[in-house]
Short mmCIF file of C-alpha atoms in Angstrom, two decimals:
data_model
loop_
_atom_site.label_atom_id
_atom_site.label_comp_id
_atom_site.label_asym_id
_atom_site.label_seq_id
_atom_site.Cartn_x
_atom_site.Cartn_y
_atom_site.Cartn_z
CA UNK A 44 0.00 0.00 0.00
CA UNK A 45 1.32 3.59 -0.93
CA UNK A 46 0.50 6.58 1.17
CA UNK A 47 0.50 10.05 -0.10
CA UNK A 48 0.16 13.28 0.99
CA UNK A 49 -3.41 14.40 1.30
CA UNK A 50 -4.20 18.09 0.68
CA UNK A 51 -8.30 18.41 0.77
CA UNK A 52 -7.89 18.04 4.36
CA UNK A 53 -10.57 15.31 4.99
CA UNK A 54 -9.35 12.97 6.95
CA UNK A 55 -6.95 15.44 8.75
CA UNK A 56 -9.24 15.65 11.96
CA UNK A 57 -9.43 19.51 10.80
CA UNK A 58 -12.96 19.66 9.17
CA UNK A 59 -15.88 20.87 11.05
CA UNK A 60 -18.14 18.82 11.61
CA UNK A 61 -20.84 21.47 10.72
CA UNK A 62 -19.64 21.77 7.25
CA UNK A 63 -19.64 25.50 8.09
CA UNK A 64 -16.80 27.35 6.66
CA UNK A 65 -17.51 31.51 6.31
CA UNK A 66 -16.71 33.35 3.17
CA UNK A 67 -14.18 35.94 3.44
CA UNK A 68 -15.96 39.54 2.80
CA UNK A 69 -13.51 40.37 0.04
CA UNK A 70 -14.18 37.47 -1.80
CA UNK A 71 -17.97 38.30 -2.08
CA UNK A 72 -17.14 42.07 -2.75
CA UNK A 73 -14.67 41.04 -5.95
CA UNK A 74 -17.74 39.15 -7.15
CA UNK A 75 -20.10 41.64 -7.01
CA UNK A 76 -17.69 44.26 -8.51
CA UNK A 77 -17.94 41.64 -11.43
CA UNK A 78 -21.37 39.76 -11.37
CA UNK A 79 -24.95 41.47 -11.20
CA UNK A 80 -27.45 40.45 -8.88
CA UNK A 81 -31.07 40.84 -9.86
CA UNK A 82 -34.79 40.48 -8.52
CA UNK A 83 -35.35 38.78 -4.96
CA UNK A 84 -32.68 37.67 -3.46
CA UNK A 85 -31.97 34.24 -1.61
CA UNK A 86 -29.39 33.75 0.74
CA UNK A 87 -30.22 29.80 1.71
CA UNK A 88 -26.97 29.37 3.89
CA UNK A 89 -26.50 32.38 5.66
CA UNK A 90 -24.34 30.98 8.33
CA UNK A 91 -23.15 34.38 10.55
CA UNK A 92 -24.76 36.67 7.32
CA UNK A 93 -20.85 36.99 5.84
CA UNK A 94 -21.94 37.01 2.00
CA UNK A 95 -25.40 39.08 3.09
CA UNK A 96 -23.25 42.00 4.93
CA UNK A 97 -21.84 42.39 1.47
CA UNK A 98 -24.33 41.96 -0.43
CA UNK A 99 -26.75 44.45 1.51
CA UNK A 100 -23.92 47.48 0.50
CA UNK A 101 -25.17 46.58 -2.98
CA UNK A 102 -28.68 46.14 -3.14
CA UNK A 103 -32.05 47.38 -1.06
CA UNK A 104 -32.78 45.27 2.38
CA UNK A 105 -36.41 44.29 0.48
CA UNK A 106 -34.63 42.44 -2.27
CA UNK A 107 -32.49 39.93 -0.09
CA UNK A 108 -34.06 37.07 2.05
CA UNK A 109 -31.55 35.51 3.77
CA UNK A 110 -31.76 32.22 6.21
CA UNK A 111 -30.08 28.93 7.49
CA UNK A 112 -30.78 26.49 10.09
CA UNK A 113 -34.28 27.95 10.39
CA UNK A 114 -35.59 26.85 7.03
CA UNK A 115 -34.86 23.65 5.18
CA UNK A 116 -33.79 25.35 1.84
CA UNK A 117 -34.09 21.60 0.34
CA UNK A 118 -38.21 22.03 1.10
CA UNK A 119 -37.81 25.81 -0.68
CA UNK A 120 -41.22 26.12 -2.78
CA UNK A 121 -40.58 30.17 -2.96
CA UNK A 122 -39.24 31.51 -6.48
CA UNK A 123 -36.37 33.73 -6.19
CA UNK A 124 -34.54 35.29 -9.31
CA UNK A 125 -31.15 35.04 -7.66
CA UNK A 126 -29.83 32.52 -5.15
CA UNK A 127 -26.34 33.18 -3.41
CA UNK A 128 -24.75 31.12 -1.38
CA UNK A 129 -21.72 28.90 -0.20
CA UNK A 130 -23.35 26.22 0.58
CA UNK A 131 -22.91 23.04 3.10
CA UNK A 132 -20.61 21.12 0.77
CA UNK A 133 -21.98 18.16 1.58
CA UNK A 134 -25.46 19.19 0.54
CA UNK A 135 -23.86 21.42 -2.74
CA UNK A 136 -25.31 19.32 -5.24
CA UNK A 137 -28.77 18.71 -3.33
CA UNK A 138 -28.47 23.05 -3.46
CA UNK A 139 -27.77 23.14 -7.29
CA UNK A 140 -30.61 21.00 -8.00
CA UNK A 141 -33.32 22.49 -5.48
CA UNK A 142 -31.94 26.20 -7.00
CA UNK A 143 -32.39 25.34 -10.29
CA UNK A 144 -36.16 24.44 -9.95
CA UNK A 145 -36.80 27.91 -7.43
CA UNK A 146 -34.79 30.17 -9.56
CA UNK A 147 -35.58 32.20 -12.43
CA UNK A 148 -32.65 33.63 -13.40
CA UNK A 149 -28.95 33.00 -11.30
CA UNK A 150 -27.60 30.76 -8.92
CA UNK A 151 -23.89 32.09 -7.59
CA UNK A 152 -22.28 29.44 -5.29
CA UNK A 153 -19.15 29.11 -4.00
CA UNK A 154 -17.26 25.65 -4.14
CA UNK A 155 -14.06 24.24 -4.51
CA UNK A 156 -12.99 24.40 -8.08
CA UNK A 157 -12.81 20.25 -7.83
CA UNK A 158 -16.63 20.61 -8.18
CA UNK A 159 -16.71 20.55 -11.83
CA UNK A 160 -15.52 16.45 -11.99
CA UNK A 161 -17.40 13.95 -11.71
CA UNK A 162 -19.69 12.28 -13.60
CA UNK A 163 -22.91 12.09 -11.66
CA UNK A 164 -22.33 16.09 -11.63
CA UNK A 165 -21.86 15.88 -15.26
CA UNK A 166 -25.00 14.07 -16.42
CA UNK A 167 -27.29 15.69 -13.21
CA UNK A 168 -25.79 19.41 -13.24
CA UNK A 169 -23.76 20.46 -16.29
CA UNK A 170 -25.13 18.31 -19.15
CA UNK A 171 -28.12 20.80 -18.01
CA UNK A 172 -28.82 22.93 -21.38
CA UNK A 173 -32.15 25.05 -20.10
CA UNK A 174 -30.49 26.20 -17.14
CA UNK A 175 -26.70 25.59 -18.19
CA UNK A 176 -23.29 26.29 -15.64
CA UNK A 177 -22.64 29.88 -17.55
CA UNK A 178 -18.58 30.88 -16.33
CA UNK A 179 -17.01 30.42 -13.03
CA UNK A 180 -14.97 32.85 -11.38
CA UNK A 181 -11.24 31.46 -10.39
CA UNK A 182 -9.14 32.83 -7.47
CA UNK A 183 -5.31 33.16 -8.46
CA UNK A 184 -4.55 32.41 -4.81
CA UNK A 185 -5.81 29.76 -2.55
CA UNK A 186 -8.47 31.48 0.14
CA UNK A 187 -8.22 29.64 3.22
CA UNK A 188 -11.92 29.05 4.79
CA UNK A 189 -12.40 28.20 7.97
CA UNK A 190 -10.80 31.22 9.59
CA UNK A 191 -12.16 34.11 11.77
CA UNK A 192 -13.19 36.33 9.39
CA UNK A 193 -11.45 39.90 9.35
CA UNK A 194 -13.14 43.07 8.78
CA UNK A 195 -10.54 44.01 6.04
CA UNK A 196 -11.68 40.95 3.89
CA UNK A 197 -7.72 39.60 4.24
CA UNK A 198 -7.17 36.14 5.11
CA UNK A 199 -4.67 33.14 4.91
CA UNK A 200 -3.40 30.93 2.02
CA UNK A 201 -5.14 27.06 2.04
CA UNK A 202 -4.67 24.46 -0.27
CA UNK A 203 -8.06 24.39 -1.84
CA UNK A 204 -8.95 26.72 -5.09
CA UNK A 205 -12.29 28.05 -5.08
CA UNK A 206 -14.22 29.33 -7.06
CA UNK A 207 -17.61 31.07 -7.75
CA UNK A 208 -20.09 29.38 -10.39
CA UNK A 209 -22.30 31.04 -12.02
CA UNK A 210 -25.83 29.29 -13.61
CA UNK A 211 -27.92 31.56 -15.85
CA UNK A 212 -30.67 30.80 -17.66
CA UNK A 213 -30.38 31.34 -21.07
CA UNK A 214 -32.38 30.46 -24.29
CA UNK A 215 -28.85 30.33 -26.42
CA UNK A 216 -26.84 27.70 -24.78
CA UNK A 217 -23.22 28.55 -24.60
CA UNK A 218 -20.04 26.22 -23.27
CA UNK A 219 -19.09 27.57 -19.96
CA UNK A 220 -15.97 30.09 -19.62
CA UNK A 221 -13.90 30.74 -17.05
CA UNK A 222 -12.76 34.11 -15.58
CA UNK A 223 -9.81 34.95 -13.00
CA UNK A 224 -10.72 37.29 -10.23
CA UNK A 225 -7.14 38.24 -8.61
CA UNK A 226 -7.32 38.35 -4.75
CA UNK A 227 -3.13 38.50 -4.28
CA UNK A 228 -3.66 42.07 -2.34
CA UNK A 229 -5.97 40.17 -0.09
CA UNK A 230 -3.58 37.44 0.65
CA UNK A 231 -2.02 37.91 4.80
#
């Protein structure tokens, strides 16, 4: 038997067991500076309201629900025109599919750029022409989640790339590109 270094920290003893990992406020602001957000608003995984302090310097209180423990978002029957969220990862591709039947327009979640292998995600989430993976947004450096999170959006290097993914609706299908967003001057 070989053993190898294991990076994904899983079987470290260092994962929560709550799956809850906050988003660093800069790395919500650099997406907003690049991705608009339109209609009602769901925030499904609010956690401590990291992403939803952001997001409420961009848009109007009324537009944004936000919630977490409170609501199953996997029982969601609401329509929304944008859902938001880094989700549980161990429910993300429960999330995708639930968001794609309540939303009308864009789902924005935030996952470990890993997420696009696999083939059960291939034939459940990207084969998926009517409501079709649109870009993702890559950071150049590797956030680390998982951290206290500082009021000046900085935080610590990881070993996990993230990204945000981005689902539109569109009646012209297009292939998926992918876009950089550079968070070095974030980077402790």
């Amino acid at each position: 038997m070989k053993i190898g270094k294991n990076f994904s920290c899983n079987n470290t003893g260092k994962r929560k067991k709550s799956d809850f990992y906050e988003t660093p406020y800069s790395m919500t602001e650099q997406l907003l500076e690049r991705e608009k957000l339109e209609g009602l608003i769901l925030e499904p995984a609010r956690g401590n309201g990291a992403i939803t302090k952001i997001i409420k310097k961009y848009y109007s209180n009324k537009n944004l629900i936000e919630y977490d423990l409170e609501i199953n978002f996997l029982n969601e029957t609401n329509k929304y025109n944008t859902i938001i969220t880094n989700p549980p990862f161990t429910l993300a591709f429960d999330f995708i599919l639930k968001a794609k039947v309540i939303t009308t327009n864009k789902i924005i979640l935030l996952l470990p750029l890993s997420y696009l292998h696999g083939k059960k995600r291939f034939d459940n989430i990207y084969s998926d022409k009517s409501f079709p993976l649109s870009h993702i947004y890559v950071f150049t450096r590797y956030p680390l989640l998982g951290e206290k999170l500082r009021k000046d959006g900085k935080y610590k290097t990881g070993m996990m790339v993230y990204a945000w993914y981005v689902w539109q609706k569109d009646p012209l299908y297009k292939e998926p590109t992918i876009k950089w967003i550079d968070n070095n001057h974030f980077v402790i």
